[in-house]
Coordinates of C-alpha atoms in Angstrom, one line a residue:
X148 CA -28.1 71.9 -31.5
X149 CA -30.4 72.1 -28.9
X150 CA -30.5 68.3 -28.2
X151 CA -26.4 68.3 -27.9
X152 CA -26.3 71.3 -25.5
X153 CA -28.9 69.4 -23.5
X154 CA -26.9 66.7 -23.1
X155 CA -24.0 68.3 -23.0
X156 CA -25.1 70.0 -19.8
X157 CA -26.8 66.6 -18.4
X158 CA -23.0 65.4 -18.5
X159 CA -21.3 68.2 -16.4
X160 CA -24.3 67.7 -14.3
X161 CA -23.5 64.5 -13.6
X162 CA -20.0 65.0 -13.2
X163 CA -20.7 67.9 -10.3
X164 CA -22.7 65.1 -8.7
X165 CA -20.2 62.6 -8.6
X166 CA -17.2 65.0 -7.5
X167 CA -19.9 66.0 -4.5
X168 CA -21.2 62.4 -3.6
X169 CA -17.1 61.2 -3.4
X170 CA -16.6 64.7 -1.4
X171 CA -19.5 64.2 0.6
X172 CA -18.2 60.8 1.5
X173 CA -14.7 61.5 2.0
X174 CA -16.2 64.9 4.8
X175 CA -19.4 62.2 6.3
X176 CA -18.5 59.0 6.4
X177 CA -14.7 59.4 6.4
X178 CA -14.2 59.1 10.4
X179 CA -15.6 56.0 12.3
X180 CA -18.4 55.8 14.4
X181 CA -17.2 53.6 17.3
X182 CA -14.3 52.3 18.9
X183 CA -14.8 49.2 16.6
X184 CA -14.5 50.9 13.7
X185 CA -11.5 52.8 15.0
X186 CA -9.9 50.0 16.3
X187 CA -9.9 48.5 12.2
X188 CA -8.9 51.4 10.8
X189 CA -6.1 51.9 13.0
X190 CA -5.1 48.4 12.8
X191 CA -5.1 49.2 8.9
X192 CA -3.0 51.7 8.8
X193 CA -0.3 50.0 11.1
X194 CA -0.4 47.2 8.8
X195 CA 0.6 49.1 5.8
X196 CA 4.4 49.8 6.1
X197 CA 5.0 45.7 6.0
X198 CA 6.5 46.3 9.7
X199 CA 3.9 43.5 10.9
X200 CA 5.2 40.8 8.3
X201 CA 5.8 37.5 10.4
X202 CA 5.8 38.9 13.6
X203 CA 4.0 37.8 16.9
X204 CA 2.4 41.2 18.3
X205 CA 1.4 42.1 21.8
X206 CA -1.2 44.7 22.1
X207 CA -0.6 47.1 25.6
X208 CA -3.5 48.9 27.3
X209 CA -4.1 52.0 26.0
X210 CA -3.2 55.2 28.7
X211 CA -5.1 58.7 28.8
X212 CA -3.5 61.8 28.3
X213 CA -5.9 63.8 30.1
X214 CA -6.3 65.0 33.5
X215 CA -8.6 61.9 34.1
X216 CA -7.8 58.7 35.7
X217 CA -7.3 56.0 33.4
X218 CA -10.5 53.6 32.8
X219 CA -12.3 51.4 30.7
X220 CA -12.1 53.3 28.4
X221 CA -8.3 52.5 27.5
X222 CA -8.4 48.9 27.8
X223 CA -11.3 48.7 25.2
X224 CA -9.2 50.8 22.5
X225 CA -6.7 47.9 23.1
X226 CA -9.4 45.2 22.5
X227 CA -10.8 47.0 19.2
X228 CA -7.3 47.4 18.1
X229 CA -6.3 43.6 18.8
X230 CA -9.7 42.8 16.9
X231 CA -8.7 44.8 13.9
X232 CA -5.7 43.2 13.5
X233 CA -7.0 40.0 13.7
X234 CA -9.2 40.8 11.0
X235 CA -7.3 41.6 8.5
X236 CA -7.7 38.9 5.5
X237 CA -4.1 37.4 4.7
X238 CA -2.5 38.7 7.3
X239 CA 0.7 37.1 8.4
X240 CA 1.2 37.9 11.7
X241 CA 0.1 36.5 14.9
X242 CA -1.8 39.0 18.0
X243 CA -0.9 37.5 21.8
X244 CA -3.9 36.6 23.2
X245 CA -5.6 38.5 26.6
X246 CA -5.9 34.9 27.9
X247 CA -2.4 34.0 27.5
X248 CA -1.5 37.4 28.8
X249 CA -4.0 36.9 31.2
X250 CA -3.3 33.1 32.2
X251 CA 1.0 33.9 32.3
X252 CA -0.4 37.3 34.5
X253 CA -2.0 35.1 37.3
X254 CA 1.1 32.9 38.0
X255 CA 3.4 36.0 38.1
X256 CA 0.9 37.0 40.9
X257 CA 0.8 33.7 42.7
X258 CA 4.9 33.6 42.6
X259 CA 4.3 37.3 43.9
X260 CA 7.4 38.5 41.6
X261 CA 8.3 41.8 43.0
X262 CA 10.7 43.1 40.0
X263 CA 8.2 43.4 37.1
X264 CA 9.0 45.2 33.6
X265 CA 6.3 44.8 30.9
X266 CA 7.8 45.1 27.7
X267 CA 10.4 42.3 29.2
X268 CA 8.0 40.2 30.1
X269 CA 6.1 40.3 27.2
X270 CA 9.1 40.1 25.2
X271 CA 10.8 37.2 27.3
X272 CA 7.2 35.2 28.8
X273 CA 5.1 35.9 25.6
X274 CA 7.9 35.9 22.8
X275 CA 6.3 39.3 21.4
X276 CA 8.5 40.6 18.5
X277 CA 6.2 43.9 18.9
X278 CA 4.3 45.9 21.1
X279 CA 1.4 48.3 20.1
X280 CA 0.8 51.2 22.7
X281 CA -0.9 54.4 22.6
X282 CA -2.8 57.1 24.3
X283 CA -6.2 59.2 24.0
X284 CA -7.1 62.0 25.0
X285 CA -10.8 63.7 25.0
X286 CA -11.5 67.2 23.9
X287 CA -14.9 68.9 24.5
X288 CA -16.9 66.5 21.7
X289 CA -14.1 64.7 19.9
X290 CA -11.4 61.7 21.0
X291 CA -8.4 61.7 19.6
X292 CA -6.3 58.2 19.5
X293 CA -2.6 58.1 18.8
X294 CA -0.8 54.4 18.9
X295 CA 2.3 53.4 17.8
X296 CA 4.3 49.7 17.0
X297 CA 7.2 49.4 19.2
X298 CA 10.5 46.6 18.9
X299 CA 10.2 45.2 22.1
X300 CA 13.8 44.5 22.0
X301 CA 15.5 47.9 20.9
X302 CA 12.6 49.9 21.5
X303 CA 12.1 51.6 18.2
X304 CA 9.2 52.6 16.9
X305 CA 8.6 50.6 13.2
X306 CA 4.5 52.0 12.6
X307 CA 2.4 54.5 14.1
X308 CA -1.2 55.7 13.2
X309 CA -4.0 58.4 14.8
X310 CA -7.6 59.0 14.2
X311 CA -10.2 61.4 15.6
X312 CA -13.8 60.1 16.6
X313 CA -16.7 61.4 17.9
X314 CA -17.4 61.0 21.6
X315 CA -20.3 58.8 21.7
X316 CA -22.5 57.0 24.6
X317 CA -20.3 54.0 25.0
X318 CA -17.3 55.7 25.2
X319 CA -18.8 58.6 27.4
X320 CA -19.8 55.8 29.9
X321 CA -15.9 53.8 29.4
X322 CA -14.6 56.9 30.1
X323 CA -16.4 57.1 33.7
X324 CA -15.8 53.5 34.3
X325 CA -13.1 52.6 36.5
X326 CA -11.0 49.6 35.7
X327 CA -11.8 46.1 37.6
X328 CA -10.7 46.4 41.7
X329 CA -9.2 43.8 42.4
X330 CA -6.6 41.5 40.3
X331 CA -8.8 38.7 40.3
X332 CA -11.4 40.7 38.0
X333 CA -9.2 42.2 36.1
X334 CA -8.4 38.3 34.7
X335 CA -11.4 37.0 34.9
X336 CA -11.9 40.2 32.4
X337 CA -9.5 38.2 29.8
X338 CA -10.4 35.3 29.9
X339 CA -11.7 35.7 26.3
X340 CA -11.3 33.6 22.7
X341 CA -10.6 37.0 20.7
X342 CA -8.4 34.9 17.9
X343 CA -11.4 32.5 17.0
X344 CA -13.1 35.2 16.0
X345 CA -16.0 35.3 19.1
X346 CA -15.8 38.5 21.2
X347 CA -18.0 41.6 23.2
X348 CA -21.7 41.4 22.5
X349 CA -22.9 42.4 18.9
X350 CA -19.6 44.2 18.2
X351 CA -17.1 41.5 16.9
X352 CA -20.0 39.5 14.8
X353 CA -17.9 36.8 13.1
X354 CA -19.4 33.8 11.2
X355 CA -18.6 31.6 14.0
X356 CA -19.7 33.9 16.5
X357 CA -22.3 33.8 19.5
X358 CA -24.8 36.0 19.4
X359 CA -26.2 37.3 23.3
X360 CA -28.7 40.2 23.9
X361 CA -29.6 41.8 27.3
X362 CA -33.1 43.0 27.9
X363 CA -35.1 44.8 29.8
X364 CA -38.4 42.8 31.1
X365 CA -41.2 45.4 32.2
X366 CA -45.2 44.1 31.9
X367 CA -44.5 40.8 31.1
X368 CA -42.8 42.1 27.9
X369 CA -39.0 42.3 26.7
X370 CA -37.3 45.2 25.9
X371 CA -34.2 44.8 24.5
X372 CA -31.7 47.7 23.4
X373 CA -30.8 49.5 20.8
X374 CA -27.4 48.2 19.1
X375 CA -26.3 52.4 19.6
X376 CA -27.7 52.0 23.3
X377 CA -25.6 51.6 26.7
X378 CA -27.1 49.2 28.5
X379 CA -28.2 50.9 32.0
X380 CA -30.5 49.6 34.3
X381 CA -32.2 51.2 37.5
X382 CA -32.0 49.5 41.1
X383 CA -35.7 48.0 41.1
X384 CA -35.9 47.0 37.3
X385 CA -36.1 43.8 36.0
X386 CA -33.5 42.3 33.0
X387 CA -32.9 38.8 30.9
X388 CA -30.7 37.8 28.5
X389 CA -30.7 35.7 25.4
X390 CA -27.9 33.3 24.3
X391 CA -27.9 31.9 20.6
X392 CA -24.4 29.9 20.5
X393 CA -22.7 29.4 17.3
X394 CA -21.9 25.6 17.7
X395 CA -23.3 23.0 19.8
X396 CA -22.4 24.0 23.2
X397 CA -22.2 23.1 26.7
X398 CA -22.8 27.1 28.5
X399 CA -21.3 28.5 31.5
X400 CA -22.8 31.7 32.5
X401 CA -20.9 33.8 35.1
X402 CA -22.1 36.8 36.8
X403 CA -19.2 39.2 38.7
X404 CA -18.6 43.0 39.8
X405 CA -15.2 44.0 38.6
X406 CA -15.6 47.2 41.0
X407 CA -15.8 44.4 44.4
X408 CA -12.2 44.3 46.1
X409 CA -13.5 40.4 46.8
X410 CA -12.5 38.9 43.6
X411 CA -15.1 36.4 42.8
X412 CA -17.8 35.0 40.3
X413 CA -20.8 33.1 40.8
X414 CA -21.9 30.5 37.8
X415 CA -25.3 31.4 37.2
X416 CA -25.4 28.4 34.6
X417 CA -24.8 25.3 35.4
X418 CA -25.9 24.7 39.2
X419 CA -24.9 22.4 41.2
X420 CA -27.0 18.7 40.7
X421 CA -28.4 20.2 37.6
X422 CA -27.3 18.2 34.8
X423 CA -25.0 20.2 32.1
X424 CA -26.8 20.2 29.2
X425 CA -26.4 20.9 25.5
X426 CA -27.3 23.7 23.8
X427 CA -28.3 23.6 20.1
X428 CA -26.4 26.0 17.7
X429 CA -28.5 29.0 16.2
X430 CA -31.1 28.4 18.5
X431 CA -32.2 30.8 20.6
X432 CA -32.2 30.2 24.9
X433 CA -33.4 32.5 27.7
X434 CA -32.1 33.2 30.8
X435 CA -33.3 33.3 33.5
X436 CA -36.7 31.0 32.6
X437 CA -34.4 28.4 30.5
X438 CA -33.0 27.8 34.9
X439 CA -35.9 28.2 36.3
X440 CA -39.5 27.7 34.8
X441 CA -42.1 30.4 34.9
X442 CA -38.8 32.9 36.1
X443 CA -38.8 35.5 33.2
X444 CA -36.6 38.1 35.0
X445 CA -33.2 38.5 37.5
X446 CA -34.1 41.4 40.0
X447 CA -31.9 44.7 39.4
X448 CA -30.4 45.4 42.5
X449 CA -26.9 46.8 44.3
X450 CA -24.6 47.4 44.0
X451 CA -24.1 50.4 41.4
X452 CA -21.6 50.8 38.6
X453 CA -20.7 48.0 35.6
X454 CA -21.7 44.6 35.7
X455 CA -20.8 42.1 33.7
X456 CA -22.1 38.3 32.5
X457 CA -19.3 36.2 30.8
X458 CA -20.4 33.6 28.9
X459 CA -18.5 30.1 28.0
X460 CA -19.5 28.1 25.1
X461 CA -17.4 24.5 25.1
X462 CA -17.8 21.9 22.0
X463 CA -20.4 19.0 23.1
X464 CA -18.5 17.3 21.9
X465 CA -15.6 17.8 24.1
X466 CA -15.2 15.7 27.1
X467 CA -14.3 18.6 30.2
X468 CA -16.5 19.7 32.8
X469 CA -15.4 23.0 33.7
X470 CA -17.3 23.0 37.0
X471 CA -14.7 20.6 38.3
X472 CA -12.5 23.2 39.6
X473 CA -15.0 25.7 40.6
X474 CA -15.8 25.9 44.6
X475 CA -19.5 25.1 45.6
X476 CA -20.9 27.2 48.2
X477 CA -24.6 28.4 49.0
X478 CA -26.1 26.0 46.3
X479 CA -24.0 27.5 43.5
X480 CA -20.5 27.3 41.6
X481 CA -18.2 30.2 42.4
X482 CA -15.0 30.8 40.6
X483 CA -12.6 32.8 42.7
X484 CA -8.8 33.6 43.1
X485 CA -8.2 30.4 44.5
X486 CA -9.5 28.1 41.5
X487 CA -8.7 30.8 38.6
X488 CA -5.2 29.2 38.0
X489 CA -6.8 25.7 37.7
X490 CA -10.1 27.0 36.0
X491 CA -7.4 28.8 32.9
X492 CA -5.3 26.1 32.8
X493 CA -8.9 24.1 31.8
X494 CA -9.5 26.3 29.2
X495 CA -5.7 26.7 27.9
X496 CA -5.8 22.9 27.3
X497 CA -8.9 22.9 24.6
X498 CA -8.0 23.7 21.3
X499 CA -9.3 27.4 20.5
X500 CA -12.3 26.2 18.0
X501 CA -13.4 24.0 20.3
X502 CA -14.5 27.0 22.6
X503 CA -16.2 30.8 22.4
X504 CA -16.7 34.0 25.2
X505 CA -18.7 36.5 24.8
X506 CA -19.2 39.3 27.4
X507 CA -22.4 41.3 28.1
X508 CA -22.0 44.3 30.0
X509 CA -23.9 46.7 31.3
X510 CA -24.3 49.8 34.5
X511 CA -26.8 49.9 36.7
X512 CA -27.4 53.3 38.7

């Protein structure tokens, strides 16, 4: 008798525990942790009414709600969205990518079209059946993100989808950062291979993807940051960078301020009468001593705010130079308004797994 009550109560036991481990998991670990993870789970739940079926989707930048100006912030809910629909295994639809938007963007701006309606032009220029748009807003600790699926043609709304997430350090520090200045960054910014599944840092690790790290150097040693870390470095410190590509590569490294109203890019990687060489996949190169022997370190200095390095991978096997439309001044390559068209059209004409981006970014103060 004893021995059945025993196990008797081991068995309601066991069911308390389970009912509190799924309870406990639905309360913890039921709201994302980042934007990324927000980005797939809203991408998820548009997905499920079937509205997406067959379609071709333009993804909008995201606008706040809150007395703030809009920033960074918005842009990057975009990107984690567009990523999230992308990922979804057997999906059926197709996501407009930021360097088509980008690429159509800059000749609408050299034709200097003065009647200009989005959703037309994504609709007409882009062929977008649908158009995702949405808003946040931050309250106290929490961000709330609303988003919708629009017909681009009569404007109804087919999907829609919300979710509430913890304000952490990388979307404290989106939030204070203003968008790029001039138009010229705000491209450059897209110029991006988010459909062949390469994109921002450690975030959008797919099996083909690139793998770069930023570092602090201090003592002769390398710090590198935490994957939950922003990035921030002090005027006076010293930083490098690490570039593993995912398939043999010839690398372009840029380095531009999106705050400058100039609108320009130096190439850091190649120089001009150094020979472009090829860079082994999964193996790891440092920058700035892979340039310059015995250089461990690029000095931290002005000006303030976000920085970033874009990085270009192109096939070895590819026969394209991108540094033939680039302008050569001061014993470097310099991208700049003036090139951009030519440099796009460049990479528009390779085919997309023939080519990978990833962008490192990160403040200094």
């Amino acid at each position: 008798m004893i021995h059945n009550r025993l196990l008797i109560f081991c068995f309601v036991c066991t069911l308390s525990f389970c009912f509190a481990v799924n309870h406990a998991s639905a309360s913890f670990f039921g709201s994302p942790d980042n934007l990324k993870e927000a980005g797939e789970e809203l991408a998820l739940d548009l997905s499920k009414p079937g509205a997406l079926v067959n379609k071709r989707i333009g993804i909008i930048e995201f606008k706040t709600q809150g007395p703030t100006q809009d920033s960074m912030l918005g842009k990057r809910i975009a990107e984690s969205v567009s990523v999230g629909l992308v990922s979804i295994k057997g999906r059926s639809w197709d996501v407009v990518e930021r360097m088509e938007i980008a690429r159509i963007r800059n000749e609408m701006e050299e034709h200097k079209n003065s009647r200009f309606d989005f959703s037309e032009w994504m609709r007409s220029e882009l062929q977008a059946d649908l158009l995702v748009l949405g808003n946040y807003v931050i309250a106290g600790d929490d961000i709330s993100i609303t988003t919708k699926v629009v017909n681009s043609e009569s404007g109804s709304t087919v999907a829609s989808a919300s979710i509430t997430l913890s304000v952490n350090n990388e979307i404290k520090q989106l939030s204070k950062t203003r968008k790029p200045r001039s138009k010229f960054a705000g491209t450059v910014e897209d110029i991006t291979a988010i459909l062949t599944g390469n994109g921002r840092g450690g975030s959008h690790q797919g099996k083909n993807s690139s793998a770069v790290k930023l570092y602090k150097v201090a003592g002769g040693n390398r710090i590198p940051f935490k994957r939950s870390d922003v990035p921030v470095f002090n005027v006076g410190d010293k930083m490098g960078f690490s570039v593993i590509p995912s398939i043999n590569s010839k690398l372009y490294i840029f380095n531009y301020d999106p705050g400058a109203e100039k609108g320009e890019a130096i190439l850091l990687y190649p120089i001009p009468g150094l020979k472009v060489e090829s860079f082994p996949a999964k193996k790891t190169r440092r920058f700035p001593s892979f340039v310059s022997r015995g250089v461990t370190s690029y000095d931290v200095d002005p000006p303030l705010g976000r920085m970033v390095f874009k990085i270009i991978g192109v096939d070895n096997t590819i026969n394209l130079d991108l540094t033939d439309s680039l302008k050569v001044q001061d014993g470097y390559y310099w991208l700049n308004s003036n090139n951009l068209s030519s440099f796009m059209d460049d990479l528009s004409s390779l085919p997309d797994i023939s080519w990978w981006s990833e962008d490192v970014e990160f403040w200094i103060q």
